[in-house]
Amino acid sequence: MTVFSIDGPFGGTITLLQEDCLAGLRRLAAGSVDVVVTSPPYNLGVRYATYVDDRPREEYLGWLEEVGREIRRVLAEEGSFFLNAGGKPTDPWVPFDILARLRPHFRLQNVIHWIKAISLSRGHGLEEFSLGHYKPIGGQRFLHDCHEYVFHLTKTGRVKLDRLAVGVPYQDKSNLGRWKQATRDKRCRGNTWFIPYDTIQSREKERPHPATFPVRLPEMCLRLHGLERVRLVLDPFMGIGTTALACLRLGVSCLGFEIDPHYFEMAADRIRRAAAHHPPVQEAIWTCMKPS
Ligand SMILES: C[S@@+](CC[C@H](N)C(=O)[O-])C[C@H]1O[C@@H](n2cnc3c(N)ncnc32)[C@H](O)[C@@H]1O
């Protein structure tokens, strides 16, 4: 097992372990993790460096249920488990099949829709405009797939959240006087989160992993849970370390497992470089939110 560990410039420690997450999870003490943010392989035939993403469905779901059982054990009573999952047009059931397996172990407290691309207009008949990136799908059967899920799972279904930490300003400022709860110009964002990928020129150099999420995704999950209640964050499927990067920027401790030595090295390198050159978190968020 290879270990990488570094103190973050804003506090917290980032520790990455190159090992199978089930083995790693089994070594953790019960109730020792406050927030899990992760995206497991979806079993859709993605070409990872070593992991084979094409197992018989039952075997795959049984394995993820076992991981889920361990996550429940290590999660604190008031903890949050944010599980990012998606399907593909020819296999759209994956996120729901995973959820069905986790149902005996968790309450589904929130369903968040991670919107990667969207087309909007400011009113009927007004010009439409589009934001974000998507992978075009040809043919006549399917729509372009522009979103994934983030299932917010908890032990009790009653975990208090810091909704305004990811809140948005009121569009109509007259709400400020009208609603008793509206004491400042911020309201709950709701469960549709528009988080586009950055525009990139070279996939190999800038996104050298086939299935990452943008850093703003774990960042928003952590803020929503409430940063002051986070002692330790876990990502059992770390990839190239996006959750760890969010933790570094927010100054919270993080533990990550990644089975692939190549991705593990990339994650360590990404964290090392971010620790040496650390933009303030507001700037980091803005970089992720630049429209294409
Ligand atoms: C969907 S990717 C996660 C990407 C990550 N969210 C990011 O932004 O970089 C899933 C990762 O899980 C890793 N993986 C697969 N099986 C694993 C296991 N048993 N233990 C730890 N990691 C595993 C794969 O190598 C892959 O990098």
XYZ file of C-alpha atoms and ligand atoms in Angstrom:
319
model
C 0.000 0.000 0.000
C 1.368 3.458 -0.929
C 0.503 6.465 1.220
C 0.582 10.161 0.386
C -0.078 12.702 3.124
C 0.213 16.475 3.254
C -0.974 19.273 5.535
C -3.310 21.651 3.735
C -2.416 25.377 3.602
C -5.790 26.324 5.180
C -5.824 23.523 7.771
C -6.662 19.839 7.678
C -4.587 16.956 6.367
C -5.008 15.225 3.027
C -4.174 11.516 3.087
C -4.418 9.321 0.012
C -3.966 5.558 0.044
C -3.403 3.424 -2.992
C -5.487 0.411 -2.081
C -8.829 -1.331 -2.478
C -11.451 0.778 -0.713
C -13.116 -2.192 0.977
C -9.838 -3.153 2.663
C -9.283 0.494 3.625
C -12.826 1.010 4.911
C -12.567 -2.090 7.114
C -9.622 -0.543 8.973
C -11.535 2.653 9.833
C -13.185 3.087 13.214
C -16.986 3.123 13.395
C -18.450 6.641 13.250
C -15.108 8.262 12.379
C -16.166 9.951 9.107
C -18.443 13.007 8.879
C -18.957 13.270 5.139
C -18.463 10.862 2.263
C -18.421 12.346 -1.234
C -17.791 9.842 -3.971
C -18.493 8.607 -7.437
C -18.029 4.861 -7.868
C -17.503 3.184 -11.226
C -20.971 2.855 -12.838
C -20.303 -0.476 -14.574
C -20.934 1.096 -17.957
C -17.765 -0.151 -19.641
C -15.697 2.991 -19.002
C -12.058 2.355 -19.921
C -10.206 2.914 -16.639
C -6.467 2.239 -16.486
C -6.827 -0.990 -14.467
C -10.348 -1.366 -13.046
C -12.609 -3.421 -15.348
C -15.926 -1.568 -15.527
C -17.931 -4.348 -17.023
C -18.961 -6.872 -14.399
C -22.115 -8.989 -14.297
C -24.770 -6.586 -12.940
C -25.596 -8.637 -9.834
C -21.938 -9.034 -8.889
C -21.391 -5.277 -9.332
C -24.439 -4.312 -7.261
C -23.527 -6.804 -4.530
C -20.039 -5.297 -4.322
C -21.362 -1.720 -4.104
C -23.837 -2.782 -1.426
C -20.919 -4.166 0.575
C -19.064 -0.847 0.151
C -22.276 0.937 1.220
C -22.542 -1.236 4.342
C -18.990 -0.276 5.329
C -19.686 3.389 4.618
C -22.679 3.233 6.933
C -20.498 1.739 9.653
C -17.786 4.400 9.432
C -20.231 7.301 9.017
C -21.017 9.431 12.066
C -24.647 9.440 13.283
C -25.098 12.992 11.917
C -22.986 12.295 8.827
C -23.798 12.765 5.132
C -23.055 10.402 2.270
C -23.165 12.154 -1.118
C -23.216 9.509 -3.829
C -22.776 10.685 -7.405
C -24.189 8.222 -9.943
C -25.298 8.299 -13.535
C -26.317 5.969 -16.340
C -26.179 6.052 -20.105
C -29.067 6.163 -22.555
C -28.858 2.446 -23.310
C -28.504 1.621 -19.586
C -30.372 4.257 -17.590
C -31.252 2.066 -14.584
C -27.781 1.967 -12.970
C -28.296 4.860 -10.470
C -31.678 3.479 -9.433
C -30.381 -0.090 -9.118
C -27.566 1.190 -6.876
C -30.049 3.173 -4.805
C -32.311 0.143 -4.362
C -29.338 -1.793 -2.934
C -28.526 1.015 -0.496
C -32.130 1.482 0.622
C -31.926 -1.023 3.524
C -28.881 0.827 4.902
C -29.645 4.559 4.468
C -32.402 7.136 4.334
C -32.558 9.084 1.087
C -32.604 12.603 2.504
C -32.163 14.588 -0.746
C -31.911 13.903 -4.435
C -29.688 16.470 -6.111
C -29.617 16.815 -9.887
C -26.163 17.679 -11.156
C -26.890 19.622 -14.344
C -23.912 19.677 -16.701
C -25.533 21.582 -19.551
C -28.781 23.497 -19.893
C -30.681 25.660 -22.367
C -32.708 28.553 -20.977
C -34.672 31.578 -22.034
C -35.771 34.526 -19.928
C -39.420 34.048 -20.933
C -41.774 32.729 -23.580
C -40.691 33.783 -27.054
C -37.406 35.249 -25.833
C -34.093 34.147 -27.210
C -32.775 30.831 -25.876
C -29.187 30.375 -24.778
C -27.163 27.356 -23.704
C -24.559 26.832 -21.005
C -22.217 23.966 -20.179
C -20.863 20.973 -22.042
C -22.386 17.641 -23.044
C -21.439 14.620 -25.087
C -23.589 14.670 -28.216
C -25.638 11.534 -28.843
C -26.651 10.717 -32.412
C -29.659 8.832 -33.741
C -33.344 9.393 -33.076
C -33.976 7.473 -29.856
C -32.189 9.395 -27.124
C -31.761 12.949 -25.898
C -28.282 14.235 -25.076
C -27.504 13.147 -21.531
C -26.861 16.394 -19.621
C -27.213 15.387 -15.982
C -26.300 12.926 -13.237
C -27.610 12.331 -9.729
C -26.106 13.109 -6.370
C -27.995 11.056 -3.795
C -27.723 12.523 -0.302
C -27.938 9.525 2.026
C -27.983 9.732 5.801
C -28.591 7.363 8.706
C -31.678 9.123 10.026
C -33.046 11.303 7.218
C -32.942 14.176 9.730
C -29.400 15.548 9.396
C -29.362 19.349 9.654
C -27.798 21.109 6.675
C -26.321 24.543 6.058
C -28.590 25.328 3.107
C -27.557 28.983 2.823
C -23.869 28.057 2.581
C -24.683 27.098 -1.016
C -27.567 29.556 -1.269
C -28.265 32.053 -4.047
C -29.469 35.679 -3.901
C -33.202 36.298 -4.276
C -34.090 37.115 -7.873
C -37.027 39.196 -6.698
C -35.719 41.373 -3.847
C -39.251 42.137 -2.652
C -39.185 38.633 -1.090
C -36.810 40.080 1.489
C -39.545 42.081 3.142
C -42.362 39.591 2.461
C -40.991 36.297 3.795
C -40.333 36.032 7.523
C -37.391 33.643 6.923
C -35.792 35.995 4.377
C -33.611 37.961 6.774
C -30.740 38.311 4.273
C -30.438 38.248 0.529
C -29.905 34.525 0.224
C -32.287 31.639 -0.340
C -31.926 27.878 -0.614
C -30.582 26.995 -4.052
C -32.828 23.957 -4.419
C -31.814 20.543 -5.687
C -30.820 21.437 -9.248
C -27.140 22.322 -9.295
C -25.709 23.652 -12.544
C -22.036 22.701 -12.434
C -20.445 22.657 -15.871
C -17.115 21.104 -16.653
C -14.330 23.561 -17.431
C -13.669 24.082 -21.107
C -10.534 22.124 -21.991
C -8.243 22.071 -24.996
C -6.563 18.725 -24.377
C -8.386 15.865 -22.648
C -5.159 13.963 -22.066
C -3.382 16.841 -20.304
C -6.249 18.605 -18.551
C -8.613 15.704 -17.716
C -6.430 12.594 -17.727
C -9.125 10.325 -16.228
C -12.256 9.130 -18.023
C -14.811 9.913 -15.289
C -14.062 12.860 -13.012
C -16.460 15.354 -11.465
C -15.701 19.102 -11.288
C -14.172 20.268 -7.995
C -17.186 22.465 -7.339
C -19.367 19.382 -6.900
C -17.686 18.006 -3.730
C -17.107 21.582 -2.593
C -20.844 22.310 -2.635
C -21.677 18.997 -0.933
C -19.261 19.824 1.900
C -20.567 23.350 2.321
C -24.133 22.046 2.328
C -23.345 19.566 5.086
C -21.842 22.434 7.114
C -18.077 22.970 7.201
C -17.957 23.567 10.938
C -19.226 20.010 11.488
C -16.636 18.365 9.259
C -13.701 16.688 10.959
C -13.007 14.046 8.309
C -14.134 13.595 4.694
C -13.805 10.280 2.879
C -13.755 9.456 -0.822
C -13.416 5.675 -1.264
C -13.170 6.019 -5.092
C -10.757 8.927 -5.254
C -9.771 8.863 -8.947
C -7.406 11.792 -9.528
C -8.294 13.387 -6.214
C -11.093 15.875 -6.926
C -12.735 15.472 -3.515
C -9.326 15.857 -1.864
C -8.718 19.034 -3.841
C -12.024 20.479 -2.617
C -11.046 19.567 0.960
C -7.644 21.191 0.579
C -9.251 24.419 -0.623
C -11.788 24.362 2.213
C -9.234 23.506 4.891
C -10.805 20.202 6.003
C -9.164 16.808 6.441
C -9.678 14.158 3.816
C -8.939 10.484 3.352
C -9.069 8.912 -0.095
C -8.666 5.413 -1.516
C -7.774 4.703 -5.125
C -6.938 1.265 -6.438
C -5.100 2.351 -9.576
C -1.419 3.346 -9.063
C -1.435 5.704 -12.047
C -4.511 7.684 -10.886
C -3.172 7.633 -7.333
C 0.063 9.283 -8.489
C -1.878 11.866 -10.447
C -4.052 12.634 -7.415
C -0.963 13.029 -5.211
C 0.668 15.285 -7.785
C -2.495 17.397 -8.129
C -2.731 17.856 -4.364
C 0.988 18.588 -4.034
C 0.771 21.317 -6.691
C -2.433 22.789 -5.257
C -0.870 22.935 -1.786
C 2.109 24.831 -3.186
C -0.032 27.224 -5.198
C -3.301 27.745 -3.383
C -5.740 30.287 -4.789
C -8.314 31.585 -2.306
C -11.435 29.441 -2.453
C -13.663 32.143 -3.997
C -11.311 32.420 -6.926
C -11.272 28.664 -7.222
C -15.062 28.518 -7.410
C -15.144 31.224 -10.040
C -12.624 29.341 -12.190
C -14.944 26.346 -12.150
C -18.022 28.401 -12.972
C -16.721 30.335 -15.969
C -19.325 29.947 -18.705
C -18.025 28.279 -21.856
C -15.749 7.424 -11.260
S -14.079 7.309 -10.840
C -13.891 8.551 -9.598
C -13.335 9.841 -10.142
C -13.167 10.933 -9.113
N -14.451 11.372 -8.591
C -12.411 12.126 -9.702
O -13.035 13.209 -9.894
O -11.226 11.989 -9.999
C -13.983 5.824 -9.934
C -12.587 5.433 -9.505
O -12.670 4.302 -8.634
C -11.487 3.542 -8.783
N -11.749 2.195 -8.197
C -12.374 1.133 -8.758
N -12.442 0.107 -7.892
C -11.873 0.531 -6.743
C -11.655 -0.063 -5.467
N -12.052 -1.320 -5.197
N -11.061 0.666 -4.497
C -10.644 1.934 -4.753
N -10.803 2.548 -5.940
C -11.415 1.861 -6.930
C -11.222 3.567 -10.285
O -9.875 3.281 -10.588
C -11.640 5.024 -10.627
O -10.514 5.872 -10.629
